[in-house]
mmCIF file with all atom_site columns, C-alpha atoms and ligand atoms in Angstrom:
data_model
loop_
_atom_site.group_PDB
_atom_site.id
_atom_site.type_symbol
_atom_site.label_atom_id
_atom_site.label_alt_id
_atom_site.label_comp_id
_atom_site.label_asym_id
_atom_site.label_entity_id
_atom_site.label_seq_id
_atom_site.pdbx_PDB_ins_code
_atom_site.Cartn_x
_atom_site.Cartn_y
_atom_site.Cartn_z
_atom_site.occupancy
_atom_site.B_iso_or_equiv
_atom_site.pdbx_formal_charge
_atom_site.auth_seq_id
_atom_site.auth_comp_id
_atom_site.auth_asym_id
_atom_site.auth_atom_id
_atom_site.pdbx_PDB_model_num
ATOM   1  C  CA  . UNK G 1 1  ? 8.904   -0.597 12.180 1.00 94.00 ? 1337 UNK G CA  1
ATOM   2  C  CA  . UNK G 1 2  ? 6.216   0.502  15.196 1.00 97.00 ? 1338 UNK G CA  1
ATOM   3  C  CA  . UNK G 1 3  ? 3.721   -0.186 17.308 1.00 98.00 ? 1339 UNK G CA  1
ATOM   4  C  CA  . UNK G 1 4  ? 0.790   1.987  17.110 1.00 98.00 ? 1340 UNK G CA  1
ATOM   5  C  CA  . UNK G 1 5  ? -1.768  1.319  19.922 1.00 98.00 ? 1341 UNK G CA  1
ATOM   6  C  CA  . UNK G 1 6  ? -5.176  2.925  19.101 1.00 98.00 ? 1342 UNK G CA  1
ATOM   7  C  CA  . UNK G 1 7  ? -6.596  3.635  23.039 1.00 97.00 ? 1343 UNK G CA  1
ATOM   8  C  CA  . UNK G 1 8  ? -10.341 3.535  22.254 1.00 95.00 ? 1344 UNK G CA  1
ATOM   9  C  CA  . UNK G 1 9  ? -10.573 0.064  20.045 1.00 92.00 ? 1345 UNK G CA  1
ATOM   10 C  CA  . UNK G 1 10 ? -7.221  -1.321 22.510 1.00 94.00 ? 1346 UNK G CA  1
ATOM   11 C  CA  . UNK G 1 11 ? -6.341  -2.703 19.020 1.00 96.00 ? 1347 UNK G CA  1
ATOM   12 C  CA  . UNK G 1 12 ? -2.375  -3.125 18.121 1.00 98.00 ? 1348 UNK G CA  1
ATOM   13 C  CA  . UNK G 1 13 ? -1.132  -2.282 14.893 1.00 98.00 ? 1349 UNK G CA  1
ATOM   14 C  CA  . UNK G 1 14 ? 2.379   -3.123 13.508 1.00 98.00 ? 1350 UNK G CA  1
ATOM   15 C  CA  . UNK G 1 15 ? 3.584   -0.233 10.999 1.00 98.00 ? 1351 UNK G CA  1
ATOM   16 C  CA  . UNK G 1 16 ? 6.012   -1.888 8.550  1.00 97.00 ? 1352 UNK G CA  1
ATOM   17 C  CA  . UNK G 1 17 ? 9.163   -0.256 7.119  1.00 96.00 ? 1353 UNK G CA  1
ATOM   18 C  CA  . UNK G 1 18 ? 7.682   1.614  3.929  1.00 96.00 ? 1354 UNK G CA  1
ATOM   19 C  CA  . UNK G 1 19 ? 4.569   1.609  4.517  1.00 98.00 ? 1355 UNK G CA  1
ATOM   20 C  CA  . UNK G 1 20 ? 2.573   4.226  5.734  1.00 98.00 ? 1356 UNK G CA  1
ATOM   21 C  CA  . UNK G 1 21 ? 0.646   4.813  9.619  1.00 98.00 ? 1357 UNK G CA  1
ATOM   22 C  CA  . UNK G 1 22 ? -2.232  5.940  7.810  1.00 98.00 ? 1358 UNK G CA  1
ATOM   23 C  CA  . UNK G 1 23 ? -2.710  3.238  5.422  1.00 98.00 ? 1359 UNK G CA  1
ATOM   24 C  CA  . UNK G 1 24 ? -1.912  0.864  8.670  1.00 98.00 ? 1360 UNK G CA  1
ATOM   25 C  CA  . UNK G 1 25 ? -4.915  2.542  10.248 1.00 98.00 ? 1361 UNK G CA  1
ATOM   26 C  CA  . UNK G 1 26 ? -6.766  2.612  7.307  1.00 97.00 ? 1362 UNK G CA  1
ATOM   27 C  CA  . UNK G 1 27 ? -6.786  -1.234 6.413  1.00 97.00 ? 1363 UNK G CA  1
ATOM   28 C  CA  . UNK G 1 28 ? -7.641  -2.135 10.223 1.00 96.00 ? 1364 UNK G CA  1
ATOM   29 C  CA  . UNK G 1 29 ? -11.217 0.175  9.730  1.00 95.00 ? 1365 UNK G CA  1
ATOM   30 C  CA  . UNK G 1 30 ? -10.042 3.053  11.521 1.00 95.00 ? 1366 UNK G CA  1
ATOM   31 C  CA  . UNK G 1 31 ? -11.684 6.675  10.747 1.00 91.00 ? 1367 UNK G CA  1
ATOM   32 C  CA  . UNK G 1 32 ? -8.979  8.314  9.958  1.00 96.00 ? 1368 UNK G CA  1
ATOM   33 C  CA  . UNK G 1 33 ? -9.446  12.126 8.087  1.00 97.00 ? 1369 UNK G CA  1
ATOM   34 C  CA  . UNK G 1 34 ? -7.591  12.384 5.311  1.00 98.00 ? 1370 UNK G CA  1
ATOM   35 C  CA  . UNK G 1 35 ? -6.467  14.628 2.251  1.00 98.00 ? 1371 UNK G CA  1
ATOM   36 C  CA  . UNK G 1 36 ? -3.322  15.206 0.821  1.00 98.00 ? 1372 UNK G CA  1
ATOM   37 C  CA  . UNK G 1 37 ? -1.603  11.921 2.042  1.00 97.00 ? 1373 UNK G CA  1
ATOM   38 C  CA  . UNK G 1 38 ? 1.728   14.174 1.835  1.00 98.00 ? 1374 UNK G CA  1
ATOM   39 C  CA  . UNK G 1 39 ? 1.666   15.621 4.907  1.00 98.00 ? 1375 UNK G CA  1
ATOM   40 C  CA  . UNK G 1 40 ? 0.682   19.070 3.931  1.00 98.00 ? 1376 UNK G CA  1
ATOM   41 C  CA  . UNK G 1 41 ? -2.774  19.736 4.542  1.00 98.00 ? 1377 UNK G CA  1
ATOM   42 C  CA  . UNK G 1 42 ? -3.300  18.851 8.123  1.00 98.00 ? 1378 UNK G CA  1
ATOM   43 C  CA  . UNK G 1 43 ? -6.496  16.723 8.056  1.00 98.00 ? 1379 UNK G CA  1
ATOM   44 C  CA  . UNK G 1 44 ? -5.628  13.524 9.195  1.00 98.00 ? 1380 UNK G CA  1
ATOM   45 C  CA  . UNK G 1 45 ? -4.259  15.644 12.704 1.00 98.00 ? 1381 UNK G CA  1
ATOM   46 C  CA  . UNK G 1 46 ? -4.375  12.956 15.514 1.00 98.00 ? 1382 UNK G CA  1
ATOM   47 C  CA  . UNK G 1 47 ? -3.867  13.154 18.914 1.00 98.00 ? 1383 UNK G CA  1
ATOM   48 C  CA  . UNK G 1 48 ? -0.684  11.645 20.737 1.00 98.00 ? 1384 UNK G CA  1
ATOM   49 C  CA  . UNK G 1 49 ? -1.329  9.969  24.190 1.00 98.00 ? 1385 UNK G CA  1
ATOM   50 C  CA  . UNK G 1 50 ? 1.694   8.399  24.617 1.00 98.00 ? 1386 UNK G CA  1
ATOM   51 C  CA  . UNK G 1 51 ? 5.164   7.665  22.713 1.00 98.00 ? 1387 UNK G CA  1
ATOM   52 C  CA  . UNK G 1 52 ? 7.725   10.098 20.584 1.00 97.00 ? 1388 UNK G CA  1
ATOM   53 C  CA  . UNK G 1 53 ? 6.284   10.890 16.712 1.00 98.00 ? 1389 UNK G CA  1
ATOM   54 C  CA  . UNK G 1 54 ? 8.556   11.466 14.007 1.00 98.00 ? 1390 UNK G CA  1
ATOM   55 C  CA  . UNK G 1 55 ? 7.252   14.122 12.875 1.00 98.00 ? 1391 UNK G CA  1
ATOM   56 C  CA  . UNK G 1 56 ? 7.783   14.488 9.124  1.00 98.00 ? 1392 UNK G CA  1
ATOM   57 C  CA  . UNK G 1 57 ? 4.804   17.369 8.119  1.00 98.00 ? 1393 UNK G CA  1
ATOM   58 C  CA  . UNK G 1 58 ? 5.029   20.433 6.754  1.00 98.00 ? 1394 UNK G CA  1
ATOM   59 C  CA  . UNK G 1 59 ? 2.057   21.544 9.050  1.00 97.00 ? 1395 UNK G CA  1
ATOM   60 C  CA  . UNK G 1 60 ? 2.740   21.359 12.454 1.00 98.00 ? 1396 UNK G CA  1
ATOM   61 C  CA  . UNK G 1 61 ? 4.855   24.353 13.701 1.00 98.00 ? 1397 UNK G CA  1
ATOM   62 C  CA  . UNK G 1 62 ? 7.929   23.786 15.868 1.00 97.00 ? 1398 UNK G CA  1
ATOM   63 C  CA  . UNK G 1 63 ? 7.038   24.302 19.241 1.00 98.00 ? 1399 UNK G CA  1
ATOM   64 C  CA  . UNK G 1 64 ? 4.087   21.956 18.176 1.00 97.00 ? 1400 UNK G CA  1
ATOM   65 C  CA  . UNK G 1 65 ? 6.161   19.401 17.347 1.00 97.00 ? 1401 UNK G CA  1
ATOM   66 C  CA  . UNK G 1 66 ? 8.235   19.207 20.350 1.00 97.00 ? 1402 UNK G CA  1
ATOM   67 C  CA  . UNK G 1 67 ? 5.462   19.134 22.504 1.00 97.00 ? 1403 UNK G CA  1
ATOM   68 C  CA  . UNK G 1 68 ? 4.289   15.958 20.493 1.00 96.00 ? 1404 UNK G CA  1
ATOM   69 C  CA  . UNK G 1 69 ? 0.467   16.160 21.458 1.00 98.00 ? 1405 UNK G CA  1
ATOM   70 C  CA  . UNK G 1 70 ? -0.819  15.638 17.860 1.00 98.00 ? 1406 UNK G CA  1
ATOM   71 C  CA  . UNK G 1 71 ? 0.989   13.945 14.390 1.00 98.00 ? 1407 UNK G CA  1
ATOM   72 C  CA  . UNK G 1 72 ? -0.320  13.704 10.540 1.00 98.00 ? 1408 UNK G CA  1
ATOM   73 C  CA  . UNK G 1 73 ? -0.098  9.454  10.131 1.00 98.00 ? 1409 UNK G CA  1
ATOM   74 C  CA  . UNK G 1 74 ? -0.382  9.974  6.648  1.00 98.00 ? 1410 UNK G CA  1
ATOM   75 C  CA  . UNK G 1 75 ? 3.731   10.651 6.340  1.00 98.00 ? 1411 UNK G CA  1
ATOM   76 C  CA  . UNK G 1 76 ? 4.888   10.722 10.049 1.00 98.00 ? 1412 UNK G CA  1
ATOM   77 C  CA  . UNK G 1 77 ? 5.791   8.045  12.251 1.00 98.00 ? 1413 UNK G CA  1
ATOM   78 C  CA  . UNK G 1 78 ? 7.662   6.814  15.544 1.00 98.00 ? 1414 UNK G CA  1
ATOM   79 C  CA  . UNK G 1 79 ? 10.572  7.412  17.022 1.00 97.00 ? 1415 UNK G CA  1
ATOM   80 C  CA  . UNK G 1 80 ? 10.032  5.336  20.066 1.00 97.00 ? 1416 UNK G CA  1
ATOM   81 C  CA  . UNK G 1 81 ? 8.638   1.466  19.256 1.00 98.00 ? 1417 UNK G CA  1
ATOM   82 C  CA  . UNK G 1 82 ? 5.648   2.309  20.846 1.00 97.00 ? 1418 UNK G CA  1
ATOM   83 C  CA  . UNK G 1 83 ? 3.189   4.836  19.895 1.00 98.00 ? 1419 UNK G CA  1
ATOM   84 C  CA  . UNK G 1 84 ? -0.650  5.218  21.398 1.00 98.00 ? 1420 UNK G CA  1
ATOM   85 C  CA  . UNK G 1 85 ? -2.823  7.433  19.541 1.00 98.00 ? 1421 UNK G CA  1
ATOM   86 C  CA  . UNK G 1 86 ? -6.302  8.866  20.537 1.00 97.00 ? 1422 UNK G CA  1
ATOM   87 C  CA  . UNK G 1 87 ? -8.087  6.673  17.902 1.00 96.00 ? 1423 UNK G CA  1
HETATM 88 FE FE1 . FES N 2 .  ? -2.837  15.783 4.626  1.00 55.38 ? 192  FES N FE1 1
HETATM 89 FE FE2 . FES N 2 .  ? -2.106  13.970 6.408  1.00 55.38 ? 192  FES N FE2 1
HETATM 90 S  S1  . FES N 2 .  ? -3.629  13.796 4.899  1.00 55.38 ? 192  FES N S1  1
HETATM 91 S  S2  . FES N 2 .  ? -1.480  16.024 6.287  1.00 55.38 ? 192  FES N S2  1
#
C-alpha cells in the first residue's frame, strides 16, 4: 500500500494492495485520462512532483522512467510510501 497526495485538491488517498492508483483516483472524483487501463496506451500520463513510481508501463522509455517526472496510474504505483502527483 501508498500514499498518493494529489497537490492541487491537498486530498490524501490510500492505494490498497490490489487495487489500482487509477481506480483510487477515480472513486475520489479525480479527472484522470484514461484508455487502455493496461498500461499501454499512455493516456492517463501524470505528472510526478514528488516520491519514487513503480513504474510498470510499457510506454514510458527508460531514461523516462528513471527520471520519474511522469507515471501511467492505471498499472503503476509507488515505490516510496509517499507519492504526490500533479492532480
Ligand atoms: Fe492506458 Fe494508463 S490508461 S496507459
Amino acid at each position: 500500500p501508498f500514499e498518493v497526495v494529489l497537490a492541487k485538491s491537498g486530498l490524501t488517498l490510500q492505494v490498497p494492495v490490489g487495487v489500482s492508483c487509477l481506480k483510487v483516483l477515480r472513486d475520489a472524483g479525480t479527472a484522470v485520462d484514461w484508455s487502455c487501463s493496461e498500461g499501454v496506451c499512455g493516456t492517463c500520463e501524470t505528472e510526478v512532483l514528488e516520491g519514487e513510481p513503480d513504474h510498470r508501463d510499457a510506454v514510458l522509455t527508460p531514461s523516462e522512467r528513471a527520471s520519474n517526472e511522469t507515471m501511467m496510474p492505471c498499472v503503476s504505483r509507488a515505490r516510496s510510501a509517499r507519492i504526490v502527483l500533479n492532480l
